Coordinates of C-alpha atoms in Angstrom, one line a residue:
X1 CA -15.1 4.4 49.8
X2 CA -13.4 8.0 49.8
X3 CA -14.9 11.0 48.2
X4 CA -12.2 10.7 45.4
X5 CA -12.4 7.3 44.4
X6 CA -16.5 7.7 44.4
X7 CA -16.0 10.6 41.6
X8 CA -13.0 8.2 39.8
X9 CA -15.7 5.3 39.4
X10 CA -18.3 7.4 38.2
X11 CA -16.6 9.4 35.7
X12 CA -15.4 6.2 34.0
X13 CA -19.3 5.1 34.2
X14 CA -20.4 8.3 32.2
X15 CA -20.1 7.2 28.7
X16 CA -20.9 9.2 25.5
X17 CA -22.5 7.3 22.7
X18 CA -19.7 7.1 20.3
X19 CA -17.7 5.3 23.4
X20 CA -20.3 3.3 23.8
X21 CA -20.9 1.6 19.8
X22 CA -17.0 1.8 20.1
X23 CA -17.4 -0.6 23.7
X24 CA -19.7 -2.6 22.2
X25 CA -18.2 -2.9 18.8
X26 CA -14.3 -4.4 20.4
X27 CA -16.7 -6.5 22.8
X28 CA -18.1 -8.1 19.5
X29 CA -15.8 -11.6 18.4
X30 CA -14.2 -11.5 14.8
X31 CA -17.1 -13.2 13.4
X32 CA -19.6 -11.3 15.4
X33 CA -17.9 -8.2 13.7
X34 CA -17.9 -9.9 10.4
X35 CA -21.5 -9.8 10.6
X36 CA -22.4 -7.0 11.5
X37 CA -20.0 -5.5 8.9
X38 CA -21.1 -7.0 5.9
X39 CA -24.6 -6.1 6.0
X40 CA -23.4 -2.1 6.2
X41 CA -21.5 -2.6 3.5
X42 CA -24.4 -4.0 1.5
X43 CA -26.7 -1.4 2.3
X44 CA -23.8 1.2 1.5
X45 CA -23.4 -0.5 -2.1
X46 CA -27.1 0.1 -2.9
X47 CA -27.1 3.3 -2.1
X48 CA -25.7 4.3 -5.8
X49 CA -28.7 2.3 -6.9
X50 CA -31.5 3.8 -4.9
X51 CA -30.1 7.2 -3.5
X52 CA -32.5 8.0 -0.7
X53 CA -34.6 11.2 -1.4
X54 CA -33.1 13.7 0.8
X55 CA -29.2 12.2 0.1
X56 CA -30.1 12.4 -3.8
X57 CA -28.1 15.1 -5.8
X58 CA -30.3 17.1 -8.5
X59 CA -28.1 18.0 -11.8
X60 CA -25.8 15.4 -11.2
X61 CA -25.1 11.8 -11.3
X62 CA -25.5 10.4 -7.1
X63 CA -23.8 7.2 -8.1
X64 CA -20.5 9.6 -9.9
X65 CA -20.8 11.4 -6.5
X66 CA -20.3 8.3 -4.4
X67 CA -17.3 7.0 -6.9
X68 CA -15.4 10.0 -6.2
X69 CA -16.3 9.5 -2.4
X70 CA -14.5 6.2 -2.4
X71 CA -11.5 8.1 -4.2
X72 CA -11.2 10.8 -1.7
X73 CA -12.2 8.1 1.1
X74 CA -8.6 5.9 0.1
X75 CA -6.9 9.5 0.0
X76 CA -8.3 10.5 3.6
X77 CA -6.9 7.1 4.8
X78 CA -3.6 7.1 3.3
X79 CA -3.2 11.1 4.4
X80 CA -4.8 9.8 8.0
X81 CA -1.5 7.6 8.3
X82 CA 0.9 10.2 7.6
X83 CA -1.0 12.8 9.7
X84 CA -2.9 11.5 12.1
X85 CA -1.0 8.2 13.4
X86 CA 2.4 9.6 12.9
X87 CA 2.0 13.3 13.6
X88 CA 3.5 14.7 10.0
X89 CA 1.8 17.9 8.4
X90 CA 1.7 16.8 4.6
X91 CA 0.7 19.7 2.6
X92 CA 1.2 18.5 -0.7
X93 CA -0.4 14.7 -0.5
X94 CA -2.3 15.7 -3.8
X95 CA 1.5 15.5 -5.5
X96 CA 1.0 11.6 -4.8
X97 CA -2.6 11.2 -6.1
X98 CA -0.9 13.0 -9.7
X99 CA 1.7 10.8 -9.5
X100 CA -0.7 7.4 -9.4
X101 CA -2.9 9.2 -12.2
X102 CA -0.1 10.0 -14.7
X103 CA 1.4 6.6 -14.1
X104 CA -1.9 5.3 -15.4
X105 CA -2.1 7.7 -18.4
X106 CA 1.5 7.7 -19.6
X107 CA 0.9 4.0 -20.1
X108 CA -2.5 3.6 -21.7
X109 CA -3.1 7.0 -23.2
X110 CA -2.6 7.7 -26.9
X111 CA -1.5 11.4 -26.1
X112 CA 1.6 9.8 -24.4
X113 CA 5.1 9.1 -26.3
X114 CA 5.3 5.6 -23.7
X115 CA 1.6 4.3 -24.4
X116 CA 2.3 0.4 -24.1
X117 CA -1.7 -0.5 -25.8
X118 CA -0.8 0.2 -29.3
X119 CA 1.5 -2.9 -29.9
X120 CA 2.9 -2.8 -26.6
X121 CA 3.1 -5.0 -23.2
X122 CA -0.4 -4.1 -22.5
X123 CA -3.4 -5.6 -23.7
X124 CA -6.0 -3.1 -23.7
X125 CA -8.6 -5.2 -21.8
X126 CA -6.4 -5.2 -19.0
X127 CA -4.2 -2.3 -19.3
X128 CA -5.8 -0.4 -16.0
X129 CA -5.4 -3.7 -13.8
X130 CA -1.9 -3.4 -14.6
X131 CA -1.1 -0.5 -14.6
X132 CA -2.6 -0.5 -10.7
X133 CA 0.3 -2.4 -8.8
X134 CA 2.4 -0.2 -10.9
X135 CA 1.0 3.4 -9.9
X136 CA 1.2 2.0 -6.2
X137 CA 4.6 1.2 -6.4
X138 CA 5.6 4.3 -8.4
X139 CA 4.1 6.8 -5.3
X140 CA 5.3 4.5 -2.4
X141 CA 9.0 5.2 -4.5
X142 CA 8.1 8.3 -4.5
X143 CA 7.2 8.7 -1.1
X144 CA 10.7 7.2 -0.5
X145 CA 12.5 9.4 -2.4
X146 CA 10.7 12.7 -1.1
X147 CA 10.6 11.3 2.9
X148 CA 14.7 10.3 2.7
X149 CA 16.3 13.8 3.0
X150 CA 13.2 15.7 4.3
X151 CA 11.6 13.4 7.1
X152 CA 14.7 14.7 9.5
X153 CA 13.0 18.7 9.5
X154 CA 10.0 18.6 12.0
X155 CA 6.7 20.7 12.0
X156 CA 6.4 24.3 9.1
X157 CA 9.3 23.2 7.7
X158 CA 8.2 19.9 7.0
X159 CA 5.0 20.9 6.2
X160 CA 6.6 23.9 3.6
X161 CA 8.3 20.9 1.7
X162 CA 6.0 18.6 1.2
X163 CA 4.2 21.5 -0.2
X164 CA 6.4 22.6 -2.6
X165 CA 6.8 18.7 -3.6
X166 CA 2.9 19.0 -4.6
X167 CA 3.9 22.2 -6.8
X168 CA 6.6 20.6 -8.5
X169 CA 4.8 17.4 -9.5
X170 CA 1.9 19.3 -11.3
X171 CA 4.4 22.1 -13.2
X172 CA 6.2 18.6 -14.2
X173 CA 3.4 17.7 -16.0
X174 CA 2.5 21.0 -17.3
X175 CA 6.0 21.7 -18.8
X176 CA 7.0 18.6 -19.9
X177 CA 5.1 18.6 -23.0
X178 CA 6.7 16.2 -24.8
X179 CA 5.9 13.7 -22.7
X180 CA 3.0 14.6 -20.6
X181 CA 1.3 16.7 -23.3
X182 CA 1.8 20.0 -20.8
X183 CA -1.7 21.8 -20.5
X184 CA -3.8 20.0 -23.1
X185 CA -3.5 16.8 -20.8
X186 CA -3.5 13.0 -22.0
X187 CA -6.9 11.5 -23.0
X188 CA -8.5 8.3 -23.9
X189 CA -7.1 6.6 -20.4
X190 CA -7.8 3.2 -20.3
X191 CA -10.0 1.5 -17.7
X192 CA -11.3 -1.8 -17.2
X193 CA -12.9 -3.3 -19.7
X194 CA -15.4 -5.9 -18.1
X195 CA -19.0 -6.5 -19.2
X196 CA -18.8 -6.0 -22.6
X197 CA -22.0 -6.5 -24.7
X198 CA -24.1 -5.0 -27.5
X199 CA -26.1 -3.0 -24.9
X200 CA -23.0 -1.9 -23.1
X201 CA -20.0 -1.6 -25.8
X202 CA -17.3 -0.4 -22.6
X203 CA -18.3 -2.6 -20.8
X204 CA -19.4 -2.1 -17.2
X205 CA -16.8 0.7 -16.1
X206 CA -17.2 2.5 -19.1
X207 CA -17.9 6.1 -19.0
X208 CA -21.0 6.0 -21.8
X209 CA -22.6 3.3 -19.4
X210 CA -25.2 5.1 -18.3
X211 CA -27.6 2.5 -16.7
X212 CA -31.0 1.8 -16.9
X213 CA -33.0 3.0 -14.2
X214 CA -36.4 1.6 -14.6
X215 CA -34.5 -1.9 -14.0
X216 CA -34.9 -3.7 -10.8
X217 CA -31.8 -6.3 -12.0
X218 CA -28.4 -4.0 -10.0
X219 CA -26.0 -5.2 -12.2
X220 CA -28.4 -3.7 -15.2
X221 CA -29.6 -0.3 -13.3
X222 CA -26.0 0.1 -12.2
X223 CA -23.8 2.8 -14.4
X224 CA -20.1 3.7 -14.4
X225 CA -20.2 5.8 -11.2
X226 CA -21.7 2.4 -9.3
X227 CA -19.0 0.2 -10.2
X228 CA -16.4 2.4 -9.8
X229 CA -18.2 3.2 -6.5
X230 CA -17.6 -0.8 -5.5
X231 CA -14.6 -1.2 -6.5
X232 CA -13.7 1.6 -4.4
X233 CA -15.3 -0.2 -1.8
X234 CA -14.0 -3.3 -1.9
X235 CA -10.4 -1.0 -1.7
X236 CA -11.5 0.7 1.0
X237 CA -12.0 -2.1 3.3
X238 CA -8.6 -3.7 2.1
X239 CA -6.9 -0.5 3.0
X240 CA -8.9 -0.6 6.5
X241 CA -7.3 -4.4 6.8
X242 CA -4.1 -3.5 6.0
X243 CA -3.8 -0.4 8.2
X244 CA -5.6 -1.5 11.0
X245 CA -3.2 -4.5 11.8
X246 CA -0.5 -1.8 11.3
X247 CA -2.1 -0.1 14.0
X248 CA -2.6 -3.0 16.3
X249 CA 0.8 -3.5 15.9
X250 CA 4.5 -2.1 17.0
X251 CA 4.8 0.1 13.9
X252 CA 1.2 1.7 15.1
X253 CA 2.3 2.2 18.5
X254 CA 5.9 3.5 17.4
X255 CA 3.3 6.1 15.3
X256 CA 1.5 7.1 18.3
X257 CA 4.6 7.9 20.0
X258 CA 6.2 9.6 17.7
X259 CA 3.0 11.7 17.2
X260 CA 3.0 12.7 21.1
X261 CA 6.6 13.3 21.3
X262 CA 9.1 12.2 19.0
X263 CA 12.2 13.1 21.4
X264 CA 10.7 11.0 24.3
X265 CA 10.2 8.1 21.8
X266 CA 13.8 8.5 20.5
X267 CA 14.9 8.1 23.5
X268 CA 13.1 5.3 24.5
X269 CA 14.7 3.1 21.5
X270 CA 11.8 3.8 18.5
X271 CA 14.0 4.5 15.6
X272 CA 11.7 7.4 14.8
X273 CA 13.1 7.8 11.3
X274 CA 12.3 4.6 10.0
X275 CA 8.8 4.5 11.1
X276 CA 8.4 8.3 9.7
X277 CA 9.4 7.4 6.4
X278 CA 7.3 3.7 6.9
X279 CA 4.0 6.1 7.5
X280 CA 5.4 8.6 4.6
X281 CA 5.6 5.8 2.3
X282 CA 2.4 3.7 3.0
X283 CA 0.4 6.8 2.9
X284 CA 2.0 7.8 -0.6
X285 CA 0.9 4.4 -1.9
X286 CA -2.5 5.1 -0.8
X287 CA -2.7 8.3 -2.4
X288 CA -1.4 6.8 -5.7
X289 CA -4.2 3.8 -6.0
X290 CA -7.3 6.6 -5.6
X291 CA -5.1 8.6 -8.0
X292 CA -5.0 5.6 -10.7
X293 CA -8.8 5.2 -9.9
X294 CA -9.2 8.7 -10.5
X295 CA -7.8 8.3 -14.0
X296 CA -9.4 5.3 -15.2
X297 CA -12.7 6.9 -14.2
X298 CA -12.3 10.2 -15.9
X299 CA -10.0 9.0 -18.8
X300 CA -8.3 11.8 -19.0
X301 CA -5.6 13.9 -16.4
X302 CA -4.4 17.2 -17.1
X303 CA -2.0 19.8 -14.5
X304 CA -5.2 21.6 -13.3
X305 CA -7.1 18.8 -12.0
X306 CA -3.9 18.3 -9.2
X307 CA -3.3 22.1 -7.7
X308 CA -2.4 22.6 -4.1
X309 CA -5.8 24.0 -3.0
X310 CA -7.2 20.4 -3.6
X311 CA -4.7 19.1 -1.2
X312 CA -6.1 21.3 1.1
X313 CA -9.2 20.0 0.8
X314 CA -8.0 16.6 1.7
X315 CA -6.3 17.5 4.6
X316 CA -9.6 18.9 5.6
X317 CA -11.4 15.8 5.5
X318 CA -8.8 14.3 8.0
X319 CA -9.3 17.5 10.4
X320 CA -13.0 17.2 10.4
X321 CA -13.3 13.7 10.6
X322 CA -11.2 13.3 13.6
X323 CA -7.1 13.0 12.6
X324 CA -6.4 9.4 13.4
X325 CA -9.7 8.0 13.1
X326 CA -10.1 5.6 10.5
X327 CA -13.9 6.0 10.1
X328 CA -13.8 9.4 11.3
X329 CA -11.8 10.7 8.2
X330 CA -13.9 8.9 5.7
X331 CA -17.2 10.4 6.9
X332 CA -14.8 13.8 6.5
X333 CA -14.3 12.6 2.8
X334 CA -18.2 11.9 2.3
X335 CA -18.3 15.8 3.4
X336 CA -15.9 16.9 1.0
X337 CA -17.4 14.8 -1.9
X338 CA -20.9 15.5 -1.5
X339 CA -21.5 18.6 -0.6
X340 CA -20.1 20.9 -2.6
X341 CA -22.3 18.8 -5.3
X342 CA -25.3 18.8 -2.9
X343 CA -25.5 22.9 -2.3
X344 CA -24.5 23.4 -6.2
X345 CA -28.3 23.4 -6.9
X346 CA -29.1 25.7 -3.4
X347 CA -28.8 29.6 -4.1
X348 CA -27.6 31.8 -1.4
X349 CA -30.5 33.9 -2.2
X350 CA -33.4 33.4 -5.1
X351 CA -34.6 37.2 -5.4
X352 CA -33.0 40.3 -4.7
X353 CA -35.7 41.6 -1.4
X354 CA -35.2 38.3 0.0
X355 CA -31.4 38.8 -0.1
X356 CA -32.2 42.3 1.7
X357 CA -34.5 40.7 4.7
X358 CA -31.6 38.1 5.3
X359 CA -29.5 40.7 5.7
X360 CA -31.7 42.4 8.1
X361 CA -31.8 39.6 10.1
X362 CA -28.4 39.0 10.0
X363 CA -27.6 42.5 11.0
X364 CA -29.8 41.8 14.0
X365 CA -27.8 39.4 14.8
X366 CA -25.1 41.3 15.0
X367 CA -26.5 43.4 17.0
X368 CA -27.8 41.3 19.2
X369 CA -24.3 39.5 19.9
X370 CA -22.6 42.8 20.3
X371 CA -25.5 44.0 23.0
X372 CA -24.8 40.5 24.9
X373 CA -21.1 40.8 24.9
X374 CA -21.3 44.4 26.3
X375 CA -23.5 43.8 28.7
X376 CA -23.3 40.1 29.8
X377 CA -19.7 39.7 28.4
X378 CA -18.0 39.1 32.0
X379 CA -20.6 36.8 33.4
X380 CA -20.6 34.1 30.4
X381 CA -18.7 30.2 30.8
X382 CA -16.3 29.1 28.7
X383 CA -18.5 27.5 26.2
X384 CA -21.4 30.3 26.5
X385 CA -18.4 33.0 25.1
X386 CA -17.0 30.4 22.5
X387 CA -20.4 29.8 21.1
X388 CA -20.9 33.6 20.8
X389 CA -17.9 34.2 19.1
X390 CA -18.3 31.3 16.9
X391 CA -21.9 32.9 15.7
X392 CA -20.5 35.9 15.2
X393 CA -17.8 35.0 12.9
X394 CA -20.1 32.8 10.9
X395 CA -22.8 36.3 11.0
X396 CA -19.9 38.4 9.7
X397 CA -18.9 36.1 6.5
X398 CA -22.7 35.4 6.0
X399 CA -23.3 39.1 5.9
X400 CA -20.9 39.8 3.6
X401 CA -21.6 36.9 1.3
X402 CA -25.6 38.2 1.5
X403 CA -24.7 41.7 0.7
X404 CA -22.2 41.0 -2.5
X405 CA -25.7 38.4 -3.6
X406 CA -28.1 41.5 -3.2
X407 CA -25.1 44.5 -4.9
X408 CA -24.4 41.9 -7.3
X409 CA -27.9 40.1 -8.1
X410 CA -29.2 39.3 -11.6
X411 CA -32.6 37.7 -12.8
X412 CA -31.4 33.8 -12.7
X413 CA -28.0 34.3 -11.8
X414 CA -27.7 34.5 -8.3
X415 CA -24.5 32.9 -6.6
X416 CA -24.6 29.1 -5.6
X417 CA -23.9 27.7 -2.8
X418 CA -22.0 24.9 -4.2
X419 CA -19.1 27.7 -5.5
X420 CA -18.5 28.8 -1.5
X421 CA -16.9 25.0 -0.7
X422 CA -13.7 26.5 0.2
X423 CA -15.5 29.5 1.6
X424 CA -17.7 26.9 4.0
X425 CA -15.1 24.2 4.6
X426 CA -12.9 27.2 5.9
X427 CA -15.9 28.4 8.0
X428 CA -16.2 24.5 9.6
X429 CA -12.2 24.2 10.3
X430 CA -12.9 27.6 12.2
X431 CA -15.5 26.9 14.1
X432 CA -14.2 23.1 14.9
X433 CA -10.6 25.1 16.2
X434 CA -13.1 26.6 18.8
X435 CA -15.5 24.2 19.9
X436 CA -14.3 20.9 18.8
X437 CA -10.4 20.9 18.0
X438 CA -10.2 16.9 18.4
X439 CA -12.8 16.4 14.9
X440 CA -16.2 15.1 14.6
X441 CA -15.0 11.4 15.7
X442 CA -11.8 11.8 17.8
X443 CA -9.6 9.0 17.9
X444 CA -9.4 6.6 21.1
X445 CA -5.6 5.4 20.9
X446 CA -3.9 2.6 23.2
X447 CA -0.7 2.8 23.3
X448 CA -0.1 -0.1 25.5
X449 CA -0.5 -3.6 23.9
X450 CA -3.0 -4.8 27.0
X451 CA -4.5 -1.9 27.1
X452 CA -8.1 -3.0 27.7
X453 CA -6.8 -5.6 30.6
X454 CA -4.9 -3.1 32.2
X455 CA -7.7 -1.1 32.9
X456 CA -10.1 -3.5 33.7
X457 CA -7.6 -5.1 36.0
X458 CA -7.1 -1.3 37.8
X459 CA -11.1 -1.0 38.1
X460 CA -12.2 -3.6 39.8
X461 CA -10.1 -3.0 43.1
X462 CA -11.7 0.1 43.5
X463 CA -15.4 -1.5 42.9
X464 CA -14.6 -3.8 45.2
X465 CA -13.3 -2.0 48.1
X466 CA -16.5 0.4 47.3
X467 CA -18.9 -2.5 47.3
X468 CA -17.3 -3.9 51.1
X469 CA -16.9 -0.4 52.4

């Protein structure tokens, strides 16, 4: 066997450990995945339940925490379409998730001039279920109506109108006040109304169901956050379902080539349009079931809960994640969800001379770097310079935040953590850019249909003329 073909067999016998759950995950049968899937997902739906130790979030509710992780988890899924499989930058994806939550409160809110539970077409037990298919099919028209005209422009001027279809949506609802009730917001949302006892007067989805948490019995210890947290769930992997087969099939590969160059798939025969406004449109209806769950969880939507900087942080979770990942974009949305709750209990510094010996140190730092760059600057690799840069960024913004915590310090009121998630999440995007553009779990995309046989087929020549030679 050459030289070449030795190196060619083993580079393809190096794998990394994500390739290698993701080889032995496809080499697993339907059922054999099955099982292996289920008991995940039943560990994952006690986790609201018993929140381990170090996961656990003081000052607030771990099971709320994980009910907006499945909301942000169906928004990271539905923006992963639009983004990551067909290669269109979405900047205002939160106008969608406004648009599922005011279809639910225009309906079922008392604030709202069309409320259909007061002698309406909606019963009040089941006004949320309804209204569900109905927020859906409201965004995916939505979706329709935005992608027709606009799905023709390509890259920032794509991305600057979808963005200013995210700003229009929310200054709707804030100046249309007649029948959105502008800045005060519409309250009382309904949401389903299943369980209802003497203990639990809501029922199980009810926001004053609190739980008891010295009961070992789930469906007892469980409260509002956990069974919105399972629903959620049980969405999620319906989603997955859905989109996966999309994947698997011509619309997913016509994605995939429109995301790696949508002239050369033009001309190959993919009507690129259609499939465009196909992912704009599926993605939208996404976006518009986590909005609806949004609303029957908090009962009650208002203008400033849908700005643009939120959409933002939804296209984050699909950066960090891995853009076109399923999985990878939902561990993105854990992020997103739970941390900013996580550090709201941390302080960047507890007293004022431990503030000023952090900033010592991180002047050394500094220093440090600066002396290696000088000195060593034309002798270090690739990855040697981008992890000094990298460190040094994250030493300048740290240094800055340290010194404003130490100028601006008072007895008890020292700056948490948990206010710097933009500041943070902007600091990870940076430092992914550098060392990591491709996300936490980059996708592994086939575009051919036989993929897996193809190479198989093409690797086992050249073992075999290594193993004779």
């Amino acid at each position: 066997m050459t030289d070449t073909t030795k190196t060619a067999v083993a580079q393809q016998d190096k794998r990394g450990i994500g390739d290698a759950i993701r080889s032995w995950w496809d080499g697993l049968s339907r059922p054999g995945q099955w099982a292996v899937g289920i008991p995940v997902l039943a560990v994952l739906a006690l986790l609201p339940l018993f929140p381990p130790p170090l996961l656990d979030t003081p000052g607030a509710s771990f099971a709320g925490v994980m009910a907006q992780f499945a909301m942000y988890a169906l928004i990271a899924i539905g923006l992963n379409v639009v983004v990551g499989q067909a290669g269109l930058l979405d900047l205002g994806y939160v106008g969608f998730y406004a648009v599922g939550a005011y279809t639910v409160g225009l309906l079922t809110s008392p604030n709202s001039p069309w409320n259909q539970t007061d002698g309406g077409w909606l019963e009040p037990g089941w006004a949320w279920v309804a209204c569900l298919p109905l927020a859906v099919a409201l965004t995916a028209v939505a979706g329709l109506i935005l992608g027709a005209p606009t799905l023709r422009l390509r890259g920032d001027y794509l991305a600057i109108v979808t963005l200013g279809f995210g700003e229009i949506v929310r200054l709707m609802a804030d100046n249309l006040g007649d029948l959105t009730n502008g800045s005060l917001g519409l309250s009382k949302i309904s949401y389903p109304e299943v369980g209802e006892s003497e203990t639990k007067p809501g029922g199980f989805f009810s926001p004053g169901n609190l739980g008891d948490p010295d009961s070992w019995n789930p469906f007892t210890r469980a409260s509002n956050g956990a069974w919105w947290f399972w629903l959620g769930l049980a969405l999620v992997v319906v989603v997955l379902l859905v989109i996966g087969n999309l994947e698997r099939s011509r619309v997913g590969r016509s994605w995939v080539a429109i995301r790696e160059d949508e002239d050369a798939a033009e001309i190959m025969g993919v009507p690129t349009f259609k499939f465009k406004l196909w992912a704009f449109v599926i993605g939208a209806s996404v976006g518009g079931l986590s909005g609806a769950m949004y609303a029957g969880q908090v009962t009650y939507v208002n203008p400033k809960q849908f700005d643009i900087i939120l959409s933002m942080l939804f296209l984050c979770a699909v950066v960090l994640g891995g853009s076109g990942n399923k999985l990878g974009v939902i561990v993105g949305a854990f992020l997103i969800a739970y941390l900013p709750v996580r550090l709201q209990s941390v302080q960047l510094v507890s007293n004022e001379s431990t503030g000023y010996l952090l900033l010592a140190v991180d002047v050394a730092v500094l220093v440090g770097l600066w002396l290696l760059w000088r000195w060593r600057g034309n002798t270090l690799g690739v990855w040697a310079t981008r992890a000094v840069t990298t460190v040094a960024v994250v030493a300048v913004i740290l240094g800055l935040l340290l010194l404003g915590s130490v100028l601006l310090h008072r007895q008890g009121g020292a700056q948490s953590l948990g206010d710097l998630k933009y500041l943070y999440f902007g600091i990870a995007l940076v430092v992914m850019m550098i060392l990591r553009p491709q996300g936490l779990f980059p996708v592994r995309q086939k575009l051919l249909t036989y993929g897996r046989q193809v190479y198989q087929a093409v690797r086992k020549p050249a073992e075999l003329i290594g193993a004779r030679r």
